[in-house]
Coordinates of C-alpha atoms and ligand atoms in Angstrom, one line a residue:
X227 CA 121.1 -128.3 48.5
X228 CA 118.7 -128.5 51.4
X229 CA 120.2 -127.8 54.8
X230 CA 118.1 -130.1 56.9
X231 CA 121.2 -131.6 58.6
X232 CA 122.2 -128.2 60.1
X233 CA 118.6 -127.7 61.2
X234 CA 118.6 -130.8 63.4
X235 CA 121.3 -129.1 65.6
X236 CA 120.1 -125.6 64.9
X237 CA 116.4 -124.9 65.5
X238 CA 115.8 -121.3 64.8
X239 CA 112.2 -121.3 66.1
X240 CA 113.5 -122.6 69.5
X241 CA 116.3 -120.0 69.4
X242 CA 113.9 -117.2 68.7
X243 CA 112.1 -118.0 72.0
X244 CA 115.2 -116.9 73.8
X245 CA 114.8 -113.3 72.6
X246 CA 111.7 -111.6 74.1
X247 CA 111.9 -108.6 71.8
X248 CA 111.4 -110.8 68.7
X249 CA 107.8 -111.4 69.5
X250 CA 106.9 -107.7 69.6
X251 CA 105.1 -105.7 66.9
X252 CA 106.3 -102.6 65.2
X253 CA 103.8 -100.3 63.4
X254 CA 101.2 -103.1 63.7
X255 CA 103.4 -105.8 62.1
X256 CA 105.7 -108.4 63.5
X257 CA 109.1 -107.0 64.1
X258 CA 111.6 -108.1 61.4
X259 CA 115.0 -107.1 62.9
X260 CA 117.6 -106.7 60.2
X261 CA 119.9 -104.1 61.9
X262 CA 122.1 -106.6 63.6
X263 CA 125.3 -104.9 62.4
X264 CA 124.3 -101.9 64.5
X265 CA 123.4 -103.8 67.6
X266 CA 122.3 -107.4 68.3
X267 CA 119.2 -108.3 70.3
X268 CA 119.5 -109.6 73.8
X269 CA 118.6 -113.1 75.0
X270 CA 116.7 -113.7 78.2
X271 CA 119.7 -115.2 80.0
X272 CA 121.6 -112.0 79.5
X273 CA 118.6 -109.9 80.7
X274 CA 118.3 -112.2 83.7
X275 CA 122.0 -111.7 84.5
X276 CA 121.5 -107.9 84.5
X277 CA 118.4 -108.2 86.8
X278 CA 120.2 -110.7 89.0
X279 CA 123.2 -108.5 89.4
X280 CA 121.2 -105.5 90.6
X281 CA 118.8 -107.7 92.7
X282 CA 121.5 -109.6 94.5
X283 CA 125.2 -108.8 94.1
X284 CA 125.5 -105.1 93.4
X285 CA 128.6 -103.7 95.1
X286 CA 131.8 -102.0 94.0
X287 CA 134.7 -104.2 93.2
X288 CA 138.3 -104.6 94.1
X289 CA 137.9 -102.4 97.2
X290 CA 135.7 -103.8 99.8
X291 CA 136.5 -106.5 102.4
X292 CA 132.8 -107.1 102.8
X293 CA 131.3 -110.2 101.3
X294 CA 129.1 -108.5 98.7
X295 CA 132.1 -106.7 97.3
X296 CA 134.0 -109.9 97.1
X297 CA 131.2 -111.7 95.3
X298 CA 130.9 -108.9 92.8
X299 CA 134.7 -108.9 92.3
X300 CA 134.7 -112.7 91.7
X301 CA 131.9 -112.5 89.2
X302 CA 133.6 -109.6 87.4
X303 CA 137.0 -111.4 87.3
X304 CA 135.3 -114.7 86.2
X305 CA 133.8 -112.8 83.3
X306 CA 137.2 -111.6 82.4
X307 CA 138.5 -115.2 82.3
X308 CA 135.5 -116.2 80.2
X309 CA 136.4 -113.5 77.7
X310 CA 140.1 -114.6 77.8
X311 CA 139.1 -118.1 77.0
X312 CA 136.8 -117.1 74.2
X313 CA 139.5 -115.0 72.5
X314 CA 142.2 -117.5 73.5
X315 CA 144.4 -114.8 75.1
X316 CA 147.4 -116.2 76.9
X317 CA 146.9 -114.2 80.1
X318 CA 143.8 -112.8 81.7
X319 CA 145.6 -109.5 82.3
X320 CA 145.8 -109.1 78.6
X321 CA 142.0 -108.6 78.6
X322 CA 141.2 -104.9 79.3
X323 CA 137.5 -104.3 79.9
X324 CA 136.4 -101.2 78.1
X325 CA 133.1 -99.4 77.3
X326 CA 133.3 -100.7 73.7
X327 CA 135.3 -100.9 70.5
X328 CA 135.5 -97.1 70.2
X329 CA 137.0 -96.9 73.7
X330 CA 139.5 -99.6 72.9
X331 CA 140.7 -98.0 69.7
X332 CA 141.1 -94.6 71.5
X333 CA 143.0 -96.2 74.3
X334 CA 145.6 -97.7 71.9
X335 CA 145.7 -94.5 69.8
X336 CA 146.4 -92.4 72.9
X337 CA 149.1 -94.9 74.0
X338 CA 150.9 -94.6 70.7
X339 CA 150.9 -90.8 70.9
X340 CA 154.0 -91.1 73.2
X341 CA 155.7 -93.7 70.9
X342 CA 155.4 -92.2 67.5
X343 CA 157.6 -89.6 65.9
X344 CA 157.4 -87.2 63.1
X345 CA 157.4 -89.0 59.7
X346 CA 156.3 -92.4 61.2
X347 CA 153.5 -94.0 59.2
X348 CA 150.2 -95.5 60.2
X349 CA 148.2 -97.6 57.7
X350 CA 144.4 -97.9 57.8
X351 CA 142.1 -99.5 55.3
X352 CA 139.5 -97.8 53.0
X353 CA 136.9 -100.1 54.6
X354 CA 137.0 -98.5 58.0
X355 CA 134.3 -97.4 60.4
X356 CA 134.6 -93.7 61.4
X357 CA 135.6 -94.8 64.9
X358 CA 138.7 -96.4 63.2
X359 CA 139.6 -93.3 61.2
X360 CA 139.1 -90.3 63.4
X361 CA 141.4 -91.4 66.3
X362 CA 144.3 -92.0 63.9
X363 CA 143.8 -88.6 62.2
X364 CA 144.0 -87.0 65.7
X365 CA 147.1 -89.1 66.5
X366 CA 148.7 -88.0 63.3
X367 CA 148.0 -84.3 64.0
X368 CA 149.5 -84.7 67.5
X369 CA 152.7 -86.6 66.5
X370 CA 153.4 -85.6 62.9
X371 CA 152.9 -89.2 61.8
X372 CA 151.4 -89.8 58.3
X373 CA 148.2 -91.7 57.6
X374 CA 148.2 -94.1 54.6
X375 CA 145.2 -95.9 53.3
X376 CA 144.9 -99.4 51.7
X377 CA 142.5 -98.9 48.8
X378 CA 139.5 -101.0 47.9
X379 CA 138.2 -102.4 44.7
X380 CA 134.7 -102.5 43.2
X381 CA 133.8 -105.8 45.0
X382 CA 134.6 -104.0 48.3
X383 CA 137.8 -105.9 48.9
X384 CA 141.1 -104.5 50.0
X385 CA 143.8 -104.3 47.3
X386 CA 146.6 -106.3 49.0
X387 CA 149.2 -105.5 46.4
X388 CA 148.8 -101.8 47.2
X389 CA 149.2 -102.7 50.9
X390 CA 152.5 -104.3 50.1
X391 CA 153.6 -101.1 48.5
X392 CA 152.6 -99.0 51.5
X393 CA 154.6 -101.0 54.0
X394 CA 158.1 -99.9 54.9
X395 CA 160.3 -99.6 57.9
X396 CA 158.5 -96.3 58.5
X397 CA 155.2 -98.2 59.2
X398 CA 154.6 -98.3 62.9
X399 CA 151.0 -99.3 63.1
X400 CA 148.4 -101.0 60.9
X401 CA 144.6 -100.8 61.6
X402 CA 142.1 -102.8 59.8
X403 CA 138.7 -104.2 60.6
X404 CA 138.2 -107.9 60.6
X405 CA 134.8 -107.5 58.8
X406 CA 133.5 -104.3 57.2
X407 CA 130.3 -103.2 58.9
X408 CA 129.1 -101.4 55.7
X409 CA 129.7 -104.2 53.2
X410 CA 130.3 -107.4 55.1
X411 CA 133.7 -108.1 53.5
X412 CA 135.9 -110.4 55.6
X413 CA 139.4 -109.1 55.3
X414 CA 142.4 -111.4 55.1
X415 CA 143.7 -110.3 58.5
X416 CA 146.2 -113.1 59.0
X417 CA 148.0 -112.0 55.8
X418 CA 147.8 -108.3 56.8
X419 CA 149.2 -109.1 60.3
X420 CA 152.1 -111.2 59.0
X421 CA 153.1 -108.6 56.4
X422 CA 153.0 -105.8 59.0
X423 CA 155.2 -107.8 61.4
X424 CA 157.7 -108.3 58.6
X425 CA 158.4 -104.6 58.7
X426 CA 158.2 -104.4 62.5
X427 CA 154.8 -102.7 62.7
X428 CA 152.1 -103.4 65.3
X429 CA 148.5 -104.4 64.2
X430 CA 145.2 -103.5 65.8
X431 CA 142.2 -105.4 64.5
X432 CA 138.7 -104.0 64.9
X433 CA 136.6 -107.1 65.6
X434 CA 133.3 -105.3 66.3
X435 CA 131.7 -106.8 63.3
X436 CA 133.4 -110.2 63.2
X437 CA 132.8 -111.3 66.8
X438 CA 129.0 -112.0 66.3
X439 CA 129.9 -114.3 63.4
X440 CA 133.2 -116.0 64.2
X441 CA 135.5 -116.8 67.1
X442 CA 138.8 -115.1 66.8
X443 CA 142.0 -116.8 68.2
X444 CA 144.3 -113.9 69.1
X445 CA 147.3 -116.2 69.6
X446 CA 146.9 -118.0 66.3
X447 CA 146.5 -114.6 64.6
X448 CA 149.5 -113.3 66.5
X449 CA 147.7 -110.0 66.6
X450 CA 149.0 -107.2 68.8
X451 CA 145.6 -105.7 69.7
X452 CA 142.0 -106.8 69.0
X453 CA 138.9 -104.9 70.0
X454 CA 135.2 -105.7 70.2
X455 CA 131.9 -104.6 71.7
X456 CA 129.5 -106.7 73.7
X457 CA 126.4 -105.2 72.3
X458 CA 127.0 -106.7 68.8
X459 CA 127.3 -110.2 70.2
X460 CA 124.2 -110.5 72.3
X461 CA 125.5 -108.6 75.3
X462 CA 124.6 -105.2 76.8
X463 CA 125.7 -101.8 75.4
X464 CA 128.5 -99.8 76.9
X465 CA 130.9 -102.6 77.5
X466 CA 133.6 -104.2 75.4
X467 CA 137.1 -105.7 75.3
X468 CA 140.6 -104.7 74.3
X469 CA 143.0 -107.6 73.9
X470 CA 146.6 -106.6 73.9
X471 CA 149.8 -108.6 74.0
X472 CA 151.2 -107.9 77.5
X473 CA 154.5 -106.7 75.9
X474 CA 152.6 -103.9 74.1
X475 CA 150.2 -103.1 77.0
X476 CA 153.2 -102.7 79.3
X477 CA 154.8 -100.2 76.8
X478 CA 151.6 -98.0 76.5
X479 CA 151.0 -95.3 79.1
X480 CA 147.6 -95.3 81.0
X481 CA 144.7 -93.8 79.2
X482 CA 142.8 -92.3 82.1
X483 CA 143.9 -91.4 85.6
X484 CA 141.7 -92.3 88.5
X485 CA 140.9 -94.9 91.2
X486 CA 141.6 -98.6 90.5
X487 CA 144.5 -97.8 88.2
X488 CA 147.1 -96.8 90.7
X489 CA 149.6 -98.7 92.9
X490 CA 150.6 -95.8 95.1
X491 CA 149.6 -92.1 95.1
X492 CA 151.4 -89.2 96.7
X493 CA 151.4 -85.6 95.6
X494 CA 154.9 -86.1 94.3
X495 CA 154.4 -89.1 92.1
X496 CA 151.9 -91.8 91.4
X497 CA 152.9 -95.3 90.4
X498 CA 150.5 -97.3 88.3
X499 CA 148.9 -100.6 89.0
X500 CA 149.8 -103.7 87.1
X501 CA 147.8 -104.9 84.1
X502 CA 144.9 -105.0 83.5
X503 CA 144.1 -102.4 86.2
X504 CA 146.4 -99.8 84.8
X505 CA 143.9 -99.3 82.0
X506 CA 140.7 -99.7 84.0
X507 CA 140.5 -96.4 85.9
X508 CA 137.4 -95.7 87.9
X509 CA 134.4 -98.0 88.6
X510 CA 133.8 -100.1 85.5
X511 CA 130.6 -101.3 84.1
X512 CA 130.5 -104.2 86.5
X513 CA 127.1 -105.5 85.6
X514 CA 127.8 -105.1 81.9
X515 CA 131.0 -107.1 82.1
X516 CA 129.3 -109.9 84.0
X517 CA 126.4 -109.9 81.4
X518 CA 129.0 -109.9 78.6
X519 CA 130.4 -113.1 80.0
X520 CA 126.9 -114.6 80.0
X521 CA 126.4 -113.5 76.4
X522 CA 129.6 -115.3 75.4
X523 CA 128.4 -118.5 77.0
X524 CA 125.1 -118.1 75.2
X525 CA 126.6 -117.6 71.7
X526 CA 129.0 -120.5 72.3
X527 CA 126.1 -122.7 73.3
X528 CA 124.6 -122.1 69.8
X529 CA 128.0 -122.7 68.3
X530 CA 129.9 -120.6 65.8
X531 CA 130.0 -123.4 63.1
X532 CA 126.2 -123.5 63.3
X533 CA 126.0 -119.8 63.2
X534 CA 128.3 -119.5 60.1
X535 CA 126.5 -122.2 58.2
X536 CA 123.0 -120.8 58.9
X537 CA 123.9 -117.2 58.3
X538 CA 125.4 -118.1 55.0
X539 CA 122.1 -119.7 54.0
X540 CA 120.3 -116.5 55.0
X541 CA 122.8 -114.4 53.0
X542 CA 122.5 -116.6 49.9
X543 CA 118.7 -116.6 50.0
X544 CA 118.5 -112.8 50.4
X545 CA 121.1 -112.1 47.8
X546 CA 119.4 -114.3 45.2
X547 CA 115.9 -112.9 45.9
X548 CA 116.8 -109.3 46.2
X549 CA 118.8 -109.4 42.9
X550 CA 115.6 -110.5 41.1
X551 CA 114.3 -106.9 41.7
X552 CA 115.0 -104.9 38.6
X553 CA 117.4 -102.0 39.2
X554 CA 118.6 -103.3 42.5
X555 CA 122.4 -103.2 43.0
X556 CA 124.3 -104.8 45.9
X557 CA 127.5 -103.1 47.1
X558 CA 130.1 -105.4 48.5
X559 CA 130.2 -108.6 46.4
X560 CA 133.3 -110.3 47.8
X561 CA 133.0 -114.0 47.9
X562 CA 134.4 -113.7 51.4
X563 CA 131.6 -111.9 53.2
X564 CA 129.2 -112.3 56.1
X565 CA 125.5 -111.8 56.3
X566 CA 125.4 -108.1 55.5
X567 CA 123.7 -106.8 52.3
X568 CA 124.1 -103.2 51.3
X569 CA 121.9 -102.2 48.4
X570 CA 120.2 -99.4 46.4
X571 CA 117.5 -99.3 43.8
X572 CA 118.3 -97.1 40.8
X573 CA 116.8 -93.7 41.1
X574 CA 115.5 -94.1 44.6
X575 CA 117.0 -92.6 47.8
X576 CA 117.9 -95.3 50.4
X577 CA 116.2 -93.3 53.1
X578 CA 112.8 -93.6 51.3
X579 CA 113.1 -97.3 51.0
X580 CA 114.1 -97.5 54.7
X581 CA 111.0 -95.5 55.7
X582 CA 108.6 -97.6 53.8
X583 CA 109.9 -100.9 55.0
X584 CA 109.8 -99.6 58.6
X585 CA 106.1 -99.0 58.3
X586 CA 105.9 -102.7 57.6
X587 CA 107.8 -103.6 60.8
X588 CA 111.2 -104.1 59.2
X589 CA 114.3 -102.6 60.8
X590 CA 117.0 -101.9 58.3
X591 CA 119.7 -99.3 58.4
X592 CA 119.9 -96.5 55.8
X593 CA 122.8 -94.0 55.3
X594 CA 126.5 -94.1 55.2
X595 CA 126.9 -96.6 58.1
X596 CA 129.7 -94.6 59.7
X597 CA 131.8 -95.4 56.6
X598 CA 131.5 -92.3 54.5
X599 CA 134.7 -93.0 52.5
X600 CA 133.2 -96.2 51.2
X601 CA 130.1 -94.4 50.0
X602 CA 132.3 -91.8 48.3
X603 CA 134.2 -94.6 46.6
X604 CA 130.9 -95.8 45.0
X605 CA 129.8 -92.2 44.5
X606 CA 126.5 -92.8 46.4
X607 CA 124.9 -91.0 49.3
X608 CA 124.4 -94.2 51.3
X609 CA 122.8 -97.6 51.0
X610 CA 120.0 -99.7 52.6
X611 CA 121.7 -102.2 54.8
X612 CA 120.1 -105.4 55.9
X613 CA 122.3 -107.4 58.3
X614 CA 121.2 -110.9 59.5
X615 CA 121.8 -112.8 62.7
X616 CA 121.3 -116.4 63.6
X617 CA 117.9 -115.7 65.0
X618 CA 116.6 -114.4 61.7
X619 CA 114.6 -116.6 59.3
X620 CA 114.2 -117.3 55.6
X621 CA 110.6 -116.2 55.9
X622 CA 111.6 -112.8 57.3
X623 CA 113.9 -112.3 54.3
X624 CA 110.9 -113.0 52.1
X625 CA 109.0 -110.3 54.0
X626 CA 111.8 -107.9 53.3
X627 CA 112.0 -108.8 49.6
X628 CA 108.2 -108.2 49.3
X629 CA 108.4 -104.9 51.2
X630 CA 111.3 -103.7 48.9
X631 CA 109.2 -104.5 45.9
X632 CA 106.3 -102.6 47.3
X633 CA 108.5 -99.6 48.1
X634 CA 109.9 -99.7 44.6
X635 CA 106.4 -99.6 43.1
X636 CA 105.4 -96.7 45.4
X637 CA 108.5 -94.6 44.7
X638 CA 109.1 -95.0 41.0
Ligands
LIG121 C1 130.0 -100.9 65.6 C2 131.4 -100.7 65.2 C3 132.3 -99.9 65.8 C4 131.9 -99.1 67.0 O1 131.5 -99.9 68.1 P1 131.0 -99.1 69.4 O2 130.3 -100.2 70.2 O3 130.0 -98.1 68.9 O4 132.2 -98.5 70.1 C5 133.6 -99.9 65.3 N1 133.9 -100.6 64.3 C6 133.1 -101.4 63.6 C7 133.5 -102.2 62.4 C8 131.7 -101.5 64.0 O5 130.9 -102.3 63.4

C-alpha cells in the first residue's frame, strides 16, 4: 500500500530543512545519519533557543530578586510544566530535571539503598542497557538484595511467563526499558507494571529509547518512575527527566547535597527543600532544560502518530531490502518493534562493515550498543545497528543497502 495519505501531513523534505546538520557532507558524501538511537539531531528551533538563552536571559535561577534571574527562573519552570504536560504527570513537582537517563536511574537506585534489606529482590530484564544494569548491581552489593533477570527469546522479546515466576512478595523493584536500544523491541510495560504492583513492587521504566517514537502517559501506565534523556528526542545533551510519583519521591532521600536542595542549613542539621528541589542540588543545566522544552514542542508539532506511521514505513523498507542480501541476519525480530535494525553478515565483523559504510557518509553504530548481555545471548561480538528517525528517507535507506552490498563484496 502506498502511503501518500500520510505524506500530505508529513513532508519529510520540509522537515529535513529544520535540521542544518543534515545538509553536510561526510567523507565527500551527503551525510546519511542512521545513529539516532545513540543521539538524535537537533532542529534549528532548539539551536536558536540555546543561542537565545545565552544571548539574552542567562542568569542563575531561584535565587536572585533581579529581573534577569526571574526571567530565567520563569523560563526554566515553564519548561518543567511543558515536560509535565508531555508525560501527563499529575503534578509539576513530580518532574525532576536531571542530566539524563543515567542520572535518573542512579538517583532512584541511591534512594532505594536506604529502603532495601538483605534478601529483598530486584528484577531487571535481559534487554537492558548497561546504565540499567550496573546501578542495580551496585545497589545489591550495598544492601544484600538479590538481582533477578527476566530472560529473552530468539526474537528479542522478554519471556513474560518467566517474569511471572520471578515475582514474589520479596520483589521490591522492577526495572525494564520501554524499548530496547540494541534491538528495538517494544516491551509490554503496562503488563509488567501491573504484575509488579500485584506483589507490591515499584517499577522504574527506562524511556530513553521510547520517547523519540511515542508519547508515554505516566498516569495511564500507573508507573512509579519513568526516565528519559533530551538528546534522544531532538534536545541537547546533558539534560533529562525523572518522573516519580510524589508518594515515592517523598520516601526517597536526596541524592546529592548542595545549594537549591535545602530548606534550612545549620551545622547541627539541614532540612531539605520540598519536591522537586530536594533532588535538584546545585545550579542545573538551565539552558538545556529550556531547550528541552522547545524540543518537546517541536516533536509534538510533527505529531507522534505521523512519526510512528512514517518510521514504520522506513523500518519495513529497510528490513525487506536488507534481508535480500545473502548471509545477512537481523537480530530482534519482534513484531512489536521500532525503527532499529541490528544486523550482521555471516563471516564479516560488524566493525568492518561500519568502517566501509562510514567512508560512504553513512553513520551507523557497530559494537555491543551498551548491551553486552544481549550480544552474549546471541553469541556474537556485536552488530551493525541502523536506527531511523522521522527525518530519514527511503532513499537514504537505499544508499545504506547499496553500501552494505559493496562492503560485503569487498570483505568476502
Ligand atoms: C541512551 C540510553 C540510556 C542512557 O542515556 P544517557 O543519556 O546516556 O544517560 C539508557 N537506556 C537506554 C535504553 C538508552 O537508549
